[in-house]
Amino acid sequence: MKPAADVLRDLVQPSNISVHSSSGLVGSVVAAAAEDDQTREKKELDQLRRKPGLLPIPVTELDRVVRLTPWDALHTLGRAIVLSRRGAGRGLAEHWGSLKYSQALTGGVNSFMALSAEGRETADYYKAIQSGELGTGFALALARNLLRRRYPDHSVSIVPADTALRAGWALTSRDSGHRSGYRYRPRFFAEVWKPGESPRVVPIACKGNHSNAAVSHAQLASASAHVEAVHIGAWDETPALVFSTELAIEGALTVHALQAGGTGGRLTGPLDAPGTGLDHRIEDANIFPGIKPPTESERGPEPEPGFHVQPKRYAWFRQVLARSAAAGLTAFAGDGAATAQYLTQRQGRRRFIDPAHAATDSVQDAHQRLLDIDFVGTDHVFRLNRTRVEAFSGVADHLFHHLAEGRVEKYRAEIHAQRRSWPLLAWDSEWDGPVSVHQDGSVLAMRVLPQA
């Protein structure tokens, strides 16, 4: 059993990640989609509408070998799932869900990242959960890096798609309003933004497996149906990213990635019209589900299943994305009251107001100075290989106060100005553990619990 201190050291050890994105991958995904279409036809199932025109991602935007650390991937995963409704014990099942993979990965500076012995053993019992969640962490880390390279003067926020869509549509029978009845939708939205400019929105679908490249091809074919379910603007003009992370039981981790281009996804319009500011509180909208195909007639064809953000809703969707991103940050810091102000009823406002069990809730009541930055957030103590360790997550103190007071515009102006100072990833000798600081001002840190 590895000492906990050694486990923590390994978390900030960079390893190489293999990225596969090529015309050959496109062909394999097209073939997998055609095979799935034939299977669905034989079973008399509805044919899926998939994103057309998938393309490789240029090597100038996404290197074919990317260096990452497990701690960065776990920080990314932790931020991604904090609003995901994955369990009644919110503080553990959602807030700290990424930490269960602290020993799942291995690698080194001169090697490729792979599953550790513990990761391989876990895969025998929780294969779908582990591959899906770790795949999310790696996919979003790569998507974030790709979009920052593509748009170097902009910031990038990752928002869970279900959280954002629930502000306008009923996704399940438990949601009030017009139910979409369509289970295909992206996992996340990447919002590419800059103060004073209209943001771009890129739907993202990411999957993972413990099998082989053939399974990744099928997953990417499925992912193309998920991203096609959201149109922002004109028909089939919304750009998208699809990922499948292959975490082979034996061998190196590989991320398969493709993109779709398009002129849509831009939330244009006046940014200073009354009631459209990011600090303005919003309530649930009731948008009739469906995507309107292009037509020259007045009646036109019936809408296709999915979700359509049309120009008249651009200002509203800008607010939804920015405020959902803010909610994810305050939830990561453990502040339920601050989180509730950013969510609508369908998005889960009540979940952050209602009391939770003290042993499973996360409470914003901790302060830490990490890498010479003051943070406010929440902490959790648990055992790692029989040793008590402490995890801390939060937001930079000066930024958190803006969010707690509902000042999203001010928060965004400051993190955008500071974006070249962060991210930071290091072993903090004062804290005595790994520390990851992202460009959104969030932090994830862990250490062996100091002895009293």
XYZ file of C-alpha atoms in Angstrom:
452
model
C 0.000 0.000 0.000
C 1.574 3.270 -1.134
C 2.005 5.946 1.562
C -0.513 8.767 1.232
C 2.266 11.352 0.909
C 3.610 9.517 -2.154
C 0.128 9.343 -3.684
C -0.207 13.106 -3.341
C 3.213 13.679 -4.933
C 2.180 11.567 -7.919
C -0.879 13.763 -8.507
C 1.270 16.669 -9.712
C 3.556 14.481 -11.814
C 2.982 15.409 -15.495
C 2.484 12.634 -18.029
C 1.911 12.502 -21.753
C -1.593 12.115 -23.165
C -1.975 10.687 -26.663
C -4.512 12.576 -28.803
C -5.971 11.006 -31.948
C -7.688 13.274 -34.459
C -7.333 12.489 -38.147
C -9.199 11.946 -41.409
C -8.909 8.219 -40.733
C -10.734 8.688 -37.442
C -13.485 10.566 -39.286
C -13.891 7.625 -41.664
C -14.057 5.136 -38.806
C -16.720 7.204 -37.028
C -18.785 7.535 -40.208
C -18.629 3.746 -40.634
C -19.642 3.193 -36.998
C -22.589 5.564 -37.458
C -23.717 3.717 -40.597
C -23.533 0.386 -38.761
C -25.561 1.796 -35.877
C -28.137 3.178 -38.314
C -28.560 -0.293 -39.845
C -28.997 -1.840 -36.413
C -31.604 0.745 -35.467
C -33.464 0.160 -38.735
C -33.602 -3.597 -38.100
C -34.970 -2.957 -34.618
C -37.472 -0.471 -36.053
C -36.048 2.374 -33.980
C -36.059 5.999 -35.061
C -33.010 7.050 -37.026
C -30.729 9.473 -35.220
C -29.910 12.901 -36.562
C -26.130 13.218 -36.285
C -23.831 16.198 -36.594
C -22.796 16.368 -40.252
C -19.320 17.186 -41.458
C -17.143 16.030 -38.562
C -13.516 17.030 -39.098
C -10.109 16.457 -37.497
C -8.887 19.145 -35.114
C -5.796 20.887 -36.541
C -2.536 20.077 -34.783
C -1.964 23.838 -34.494
C -4.905 23.933 -32.056
C -4.531 20.573 -30.318
C -1.157 18.845 -30.068
C -1.109 15.115 -30.707
C 0.797 14.640 -27.452
C -0.414 16.793 -24.563
C 1.196 16.924 -21.134
C -1.260 16.841 -18.219
C -1.232 15.907 -14.551
C -3.827 13.751 -12.790
C -4.519 16.637 -10.388
C -5.456 19.006 -13.221
C -7.815 16.391 -14.681
C -9.412 15.746 -11.271
C -9.837 19.490 -10.660
C -11.509 19.789 -14.064
C -13.799 16.835 -13.304
C -14.659 18.183 -9.843
C -15.707 21.533 -11.289
C -17.723 19.802 -14.012
C -19.881 17.608 -11.756
C -20.548 19.932 -8.831
C -24.055 20.805 -10.125
C -24.788 17.403 -11.607
C -27.408 16.051 -9.167
C -25.458 12.807 -8.730
C -26.521 11.989 -5.214
C -28.463 13.027 -2.149
C -25.184 13.389 -0.229
C -24.298 16.476 -2.202
C -21.015 17.231 -0.434
C -19.623 13.744 -1.117
C -21.340 12.347 -4.191
C -20.978 15.527 -6.207
C -18.604 17.902 -4.515
C -15.796 15.432 -3.813
C -16.643 12.813 -6.427
C -13.435 13.341 -8.388
C -11.186 12.478 -5.423
C -12.048 8.787 -5.578
C -9.720 8.635 -8.592
C -6.687 9.932 -6.690
C -4.882 6.603 -7.220
C -6.451 5.551 -10.529
C -3.757 6.904 -12.852
C -0.037 6.445 -13.295
C 2.641 7.809 -15.599
C 5.669 10.053 -15.642
C 7.447 12.836 -17.488
C 8.890 10.430 -20.058
C 5.896 8.109 -20.337
C 2.233 8.115 -21.285
C -0.520 8.224 -18.700
C -2.330 4.949 -18.053
C -4.517 3.247 -15.503
C -2.708 2.265 -12.322
C -3.127 -1.154 -10.712
C -5.917 0.296 -8.571
C -7.531 1.919 -11.621
C -7.518 -1.406 -13.461
C -9.037 -3.170 -10.473
C -11.748 -0.526 -10.128
C -12.559 -0.947 -13.813
C -13.570 -4.546 -13.139
C -16.442 -3.369 -10.944
C -17.303 0.215 -11.934
C -16.181 0.238 -15.550
C -18.799 2.590 -17.005
C -18.664 5.083 -14.131
C -14.872 5.316 -13.987
C -14.314 5.584 -17.732
C -17.123 8.101 -18.137
C -15.971 10.377 -15.334
C -12.258 10.230 -16.085
C -13.093 10.705 -19.755
C -14.948 13.879 -18.808
C -11.929 15.235 -16.931
C -9.509 14.679 -19.795
C -11.907 15.797 -22.537
C -12.752 19.076 -20.832
C -9.102 19.794 -20.021
C -8.256 19.369 -23.715
C -11.309 21.345 -24.879
C -10.382 24.209 -22.591
C -6.800 24.271 -23.879
C -7.921 23.993 -27.507
C -10.369 26.893 -27.293
C -7.900 29.117 -25.477
C -5.414 28.521 -28.260
C -8.068 29.176 -30.907
C -9.288 32.340 -29.162
C -6.232 33.650 -27.257
C -7.843 36.956 -26.285
C -10.881 35.267 -24.704
C -11.737 33.336 -21.571
C -13.433 29.927 -21.543
C -16.138 28.761 -19.129
C -17.447 25.177 -19.032
C -21.135 24.815 -18.126
C -23.067 21.528 -17.669
C -25.546 21.398 -20.540
C -28.382 19.934 -18.462
C -28.106 22.796 -15.979
C -28.229 25.410 -18.729
C -31.004 23.752 -20.748
C -33.242 23.286 -17.711
C -33.621 27.058 -17.492
C -35.625 26.911 -20.720
C -36.903 23.370 -21.153
C -38.254 20.515 -19.048
C -35.797 17.645 -19.457
C -37.566 14.998 -17.361
C -41.068 14.233 -16.122
C -40.134 15.813 -12.778
C -39.493 19.180 -14.418
C -42.394 21.581 -14.856
C -43.109 22.875 -18.352
C -43.087 21.473 -21.876
C -41.033 18.286 -21.743
C -38.616 17.778 -24.609
C -38.995 13.985 -24.667
C -35.547 13.732 -26.273
C -32.729 12.077 -24.365
C -29.916 13.130 -26.687
C -28.134 16.330 -25.695
C -24.546 17.494 -25.179
C -22.856 17.030 -21.813
C -21.423 20.547 -21.636
C -21.306 23.951 -23.253
C -18.031 25.802 -23.642
C -18.683 29.533 -23.480
C -15.884 31.521 -25.137
C -16.233 35.088 -23.931
C -14.619 38.472 -23.517
C -16.083 41.443 -21.607
C -17.967 43.722 -23.961
C -18.279 41.123 -26.742
C -20.917 38.592 -27.757
C -19.845 35.120 -26.566
C -19.452 31.990 -28.675
C -20.988 28.733 -27.493
C -19.641 25.285 -28.400
C -21.614 22.148 -27.405
C -19.402 19.305 -26.159
C -20.142 15.589 -25.903
C -17.576 13.425 -24.113
C -17.531 9.718 -23.386
C -15.031 7.154 -22.140
C -14.377 3.429 -22.233
C -12.023 0.745 -20.943
C -12.030 -1.143 -24.230
C -10.403 -0.166 -27.539
C -10.461 2.227 -30.479
C -13.459 0.505 -32.090
C -15.576 1.314 -29.026
C -14.358 4.915 -29.185
C -15.486 5.110 -32.814
C -18.984 4.021 -31.792
C -18.949 6.482 -28.882
C -17.999 9.357 -31.178
C -20.798 8.367 -33.561
C -23.208 8.530 -30.619
C -21.669 11.806 -29.432
C -22.365 13.341 -32.837
C -26.095 12.793 -32.182
C -25.821 14.403 -28.759
C -24.214 17.638 -29.978
C -26.632 17.848 -32.907
C -29.520 18.103 -30.421
C -28.751 21.773 -29.694
C -28.855 24.450 -32.379
C -27.873 28.021 -31.612
C -28.955 30.172 -34.513
C -29.185 28.794 -38.045
C -29.833 25.153 -38.901
C -26.704 22.965 -38.617
C -24.351 25.922 -38.167
C -23.506 25.381 -34.478
C -19.863 24.300 -33.992
C -19.231 21.333 -31.710
C -16.550 19.143 -30.144
C -16.805 15.389 -29.517
C -14.415 13.268 -27.436
C -13.980 9.633 -26.488
C -11.263 8.748 -23.980
C -9.903 5.224 -24.333
C -8.600 4.087 -20.933
C -7.280 0.700 -21.962
C -6.846 -1.867 -19.206
C -3.390 -2.504 -20.643
C -1.710 0.360 -22.467
C -1.660 4.123 -22.655
C -4.617 6.461 -22.319
C -5.752 7.933 -25.668
C -8.223 10.737 -26.283
C -10.027 10.547 -29.653
C -11.344 13.964 -30.687
C -13.219 15.515 -33.617
C -14.912 18.820 -34.312
C -17.701 20.307 -36.409
C -17.409 23.802 -37.812
C -20.143 26.352 -38.398
C -21.006 30.030 -38.341
C -23.579 29.642 -35.544
C -23.180 29.547 -31.790
C -22.590 33.304 -31.485
C -24.964 35.008 -29.033
C -25.079 38.361 -30.776
C -27.158 41.408 -29.892
C -26.940 44.443 -27.602
C -25.169 43.712 -24.327
C -26.537 46.703 -22.428
C -30.283 46.458 -23.025
C -32.420 46.687 -19.845
C -32.745 43.354 -18.040
C -30.080 41.590 -20.130
C -27.054 42.106 -17.886
C -25.317 39.148 -16.285
C -26.119 40.496 -12.800
C -29.851 40.360 -13.568
C -31.680 37.463 -11.877
C -33.614 35.175 -14.204
C -36.467 32.725 -13.840
C -37.406 29.618 -15.783
C -38.525 30.174 -19.359
C -40.953 27.780 -21.037
C -39.627 27.308 -24.555
C -41.444 24.827 -26.742
C -38.965 22.032 -27.586
C -37.873 21.290 -31.127
C -35.463 22.573 -33.778
C -36.978 24.384 -36.740
C -35.547 23.217 -40.083
C -35.023 25.857 -42.784
C -38.043 26.404 -45.001
C -39.356 28.845 -47.581
C -43.017 28.177 -46.836
C -45.038 29.697 -44.010
C -45.936 26.398 -42.372
C -42.829 24.379 -43.139
C -41.927 20.922 -41.819
C -42.470 19.804 -38.248
C -39.672 20.685 -35.815
C -36.960 18.094 -35.285
C -36.415 16.782 -31.726
C -33.978 18.875 -29.733
C -33.375 22.359 -28.387
C -33.211 25.523 -30.468
C -31.840 28.812 -29.136
C -33.143 31.336 -31.636
C -31.997 34.975 -31.960
C -34.798 36.332 -29.784
C -33.404 34.175 -26.939
C -29.736 35.099 -27.333
C -29.656 37.650 -24.496
C -31.466 35.216 -22.185
C -29.052 32.370 -23.008
C -26.063 34.639 -22.357
C -27.433 35.195 -18.869
C -28.152 31.501 -18.343
C -24.628 30.429 -19.253
C -22.831 33.103 -17.237
C -25.004 32.630 -14.158
C -24.796 28.824 -14.350
C -21.017 29.111 -14.495
C -21.126 31.375 -11.429
C -23.318 28.833 -9.625
C -20.763 26.115 -10.303
C -18.034 28.217 -8.724
C -19.957 29.121 -5.571
C -21.059 25.490 -5.199
C -17.402 24.424 -5.526
C -16.668 26.802 -2.645
C -19.489 25.217 -0.610
C -21.779 28.263 -0.387
C -25.372 27.121 -0.906
C -26.974 30.541 -0.466
C -24.650 32.162 -2.999
C -25.313 29.299 -5.423
C -29.101 29.459 -5.102
C -29.237 33.073 -6.301
C -27.837 32.040 -9.693
C -30.169 29.110 -10.375
C -33.778 28.946 -11.467
C -36.295 26.608 -9.861
C -35.869 23.916 -12.523
C -32.095 24.259 -12.390
C -32.123 23.236 -8.737
C -32.294 26.424 -6.694
C -34.154 24.622 -3.923
C -31.436 21.986 -3.526
C -29.012 24.669 -2.368
C -31.474 26.237 0.064
C -32.867 23.131 1.755
C -30.743 21.815 4.671
C -28.619 18.739 4.070
C -27.163 16.213 6.494
C -24.137 17.705 8.236
C -21.937 14.718 7.376
C -22.547 14.953 3.630
C -23.038 18.662 2.976
C -20.328 21.113 1.922
C -20.207 24.391 3.817
C -18.248 27.500 2.888
C -16.423 28.151 6.153
C -12.732 27.569 5.454
C -9.918 29.934 4.500
C -6.543 28.933 3.098
C -3.546 30.726 1.663
C -2.202 28.635 -1.215
C 0.572 29.556 -3.643
C 0.553 33.032 -2.026
C -3.158 33.565 -2.861
C -5.980 33.818 -0.309
C -8.888 31.463 -0.944
C -12.266 30.904 0.700
C -14.069 27.605 0.391
C -14.888 24.275 1.990
C -12.874 21.294 3.193
C -13.325 17.581 3.697
C -11.291 15.064 5.739
C -11.125 11.390 4.766
C -8.705 8.480 4.782
C -6.338 7.687 1.945
C -4.555 4.355 2.446
C -5.385 4.543 6.168
C -3.930 8.039 6.484
C -6.148 11.022 7.238
C -5.973 13.602 4.449
C -7.636 16.976 3.974
C -9.057 18.276 0.696
C -9.884 21.931 0.130
C -11.819 23.507 -2.728
C -12.693 27.140 -3.141
C -12.380 30.397 -5.016
C -9.888 33.240 -4.680
C -11.134 35.438 -1.842
C -11.422 38.701 -3.786
C -13.332 36.960 -6.589
C -15.618 35.029 -4.275
C -16.912 38.240 -2.692
C -18.056 39.461 -6.117
C -19.906 36.188 -6.705
C -21.462 36.108 -3.237
C -22.856 39.598 -3.835
C -24.207 38.746 -7.290
C -21.624 40.796 -9.199
C -21.017 38.475 -12.158
C -19.955 41.282 -14.487
C -17.311 42.480 -12.034
C -16.091 38.938 -11.383
C -15.713 38.283 -15.107
C -13.878 41.534 -15.747
C -11.313 40.638 -13.084
C -10.676 37.011 -14.038
C -10.358 37.981 -17.688
C -7.747 40.587 -16.787
C -5.871 37.988 -14.691
C -6.178 35.096 -17.151
C -2.469 35.095 -18.082
C -1.458 34.817 -14.405
C -3.323 31.526 -13.938
C -3.618 28.528 -14.157
C -1.129 27.372 -11.566
C -0.262 23.795 -10.675
C 2.384 22.962 -8.116
C 3.349 21.281 -4.902
C 2.861 24.003 -2.285
C 5.535 23.492 0.364
C 3.693 25.643 2.900
C 0.454 23.700 2.427
C 2.495 20.502 1.911
C 0.388 19.098 -0.884
C -0.734 19.447 -4.514
C -2.525 22.678 -5.464
C -4.325 23.437 -8.744
C -5.612 26.932 -9.549
C -7.688 27.370 -12.708
C -8.269 30.539 -14.711
C -11.787 30.839 -13.283
C -10.245 31.470 -9.843
C -11.119 28.053 -8.426
C -8.667 25.934 -6.452
C -8.390 22.275 -5.491
C -5.786 21.230 -2.913
C -5.065 18.167 -0.804
C -2.563 17.275 1.930
C -1.904 14.775 4.664
C -3.812 16.101 7.653
C -1.364 17.871 9.988
C -1.090 16.267 13.390
C -2.570 18.332 16.235
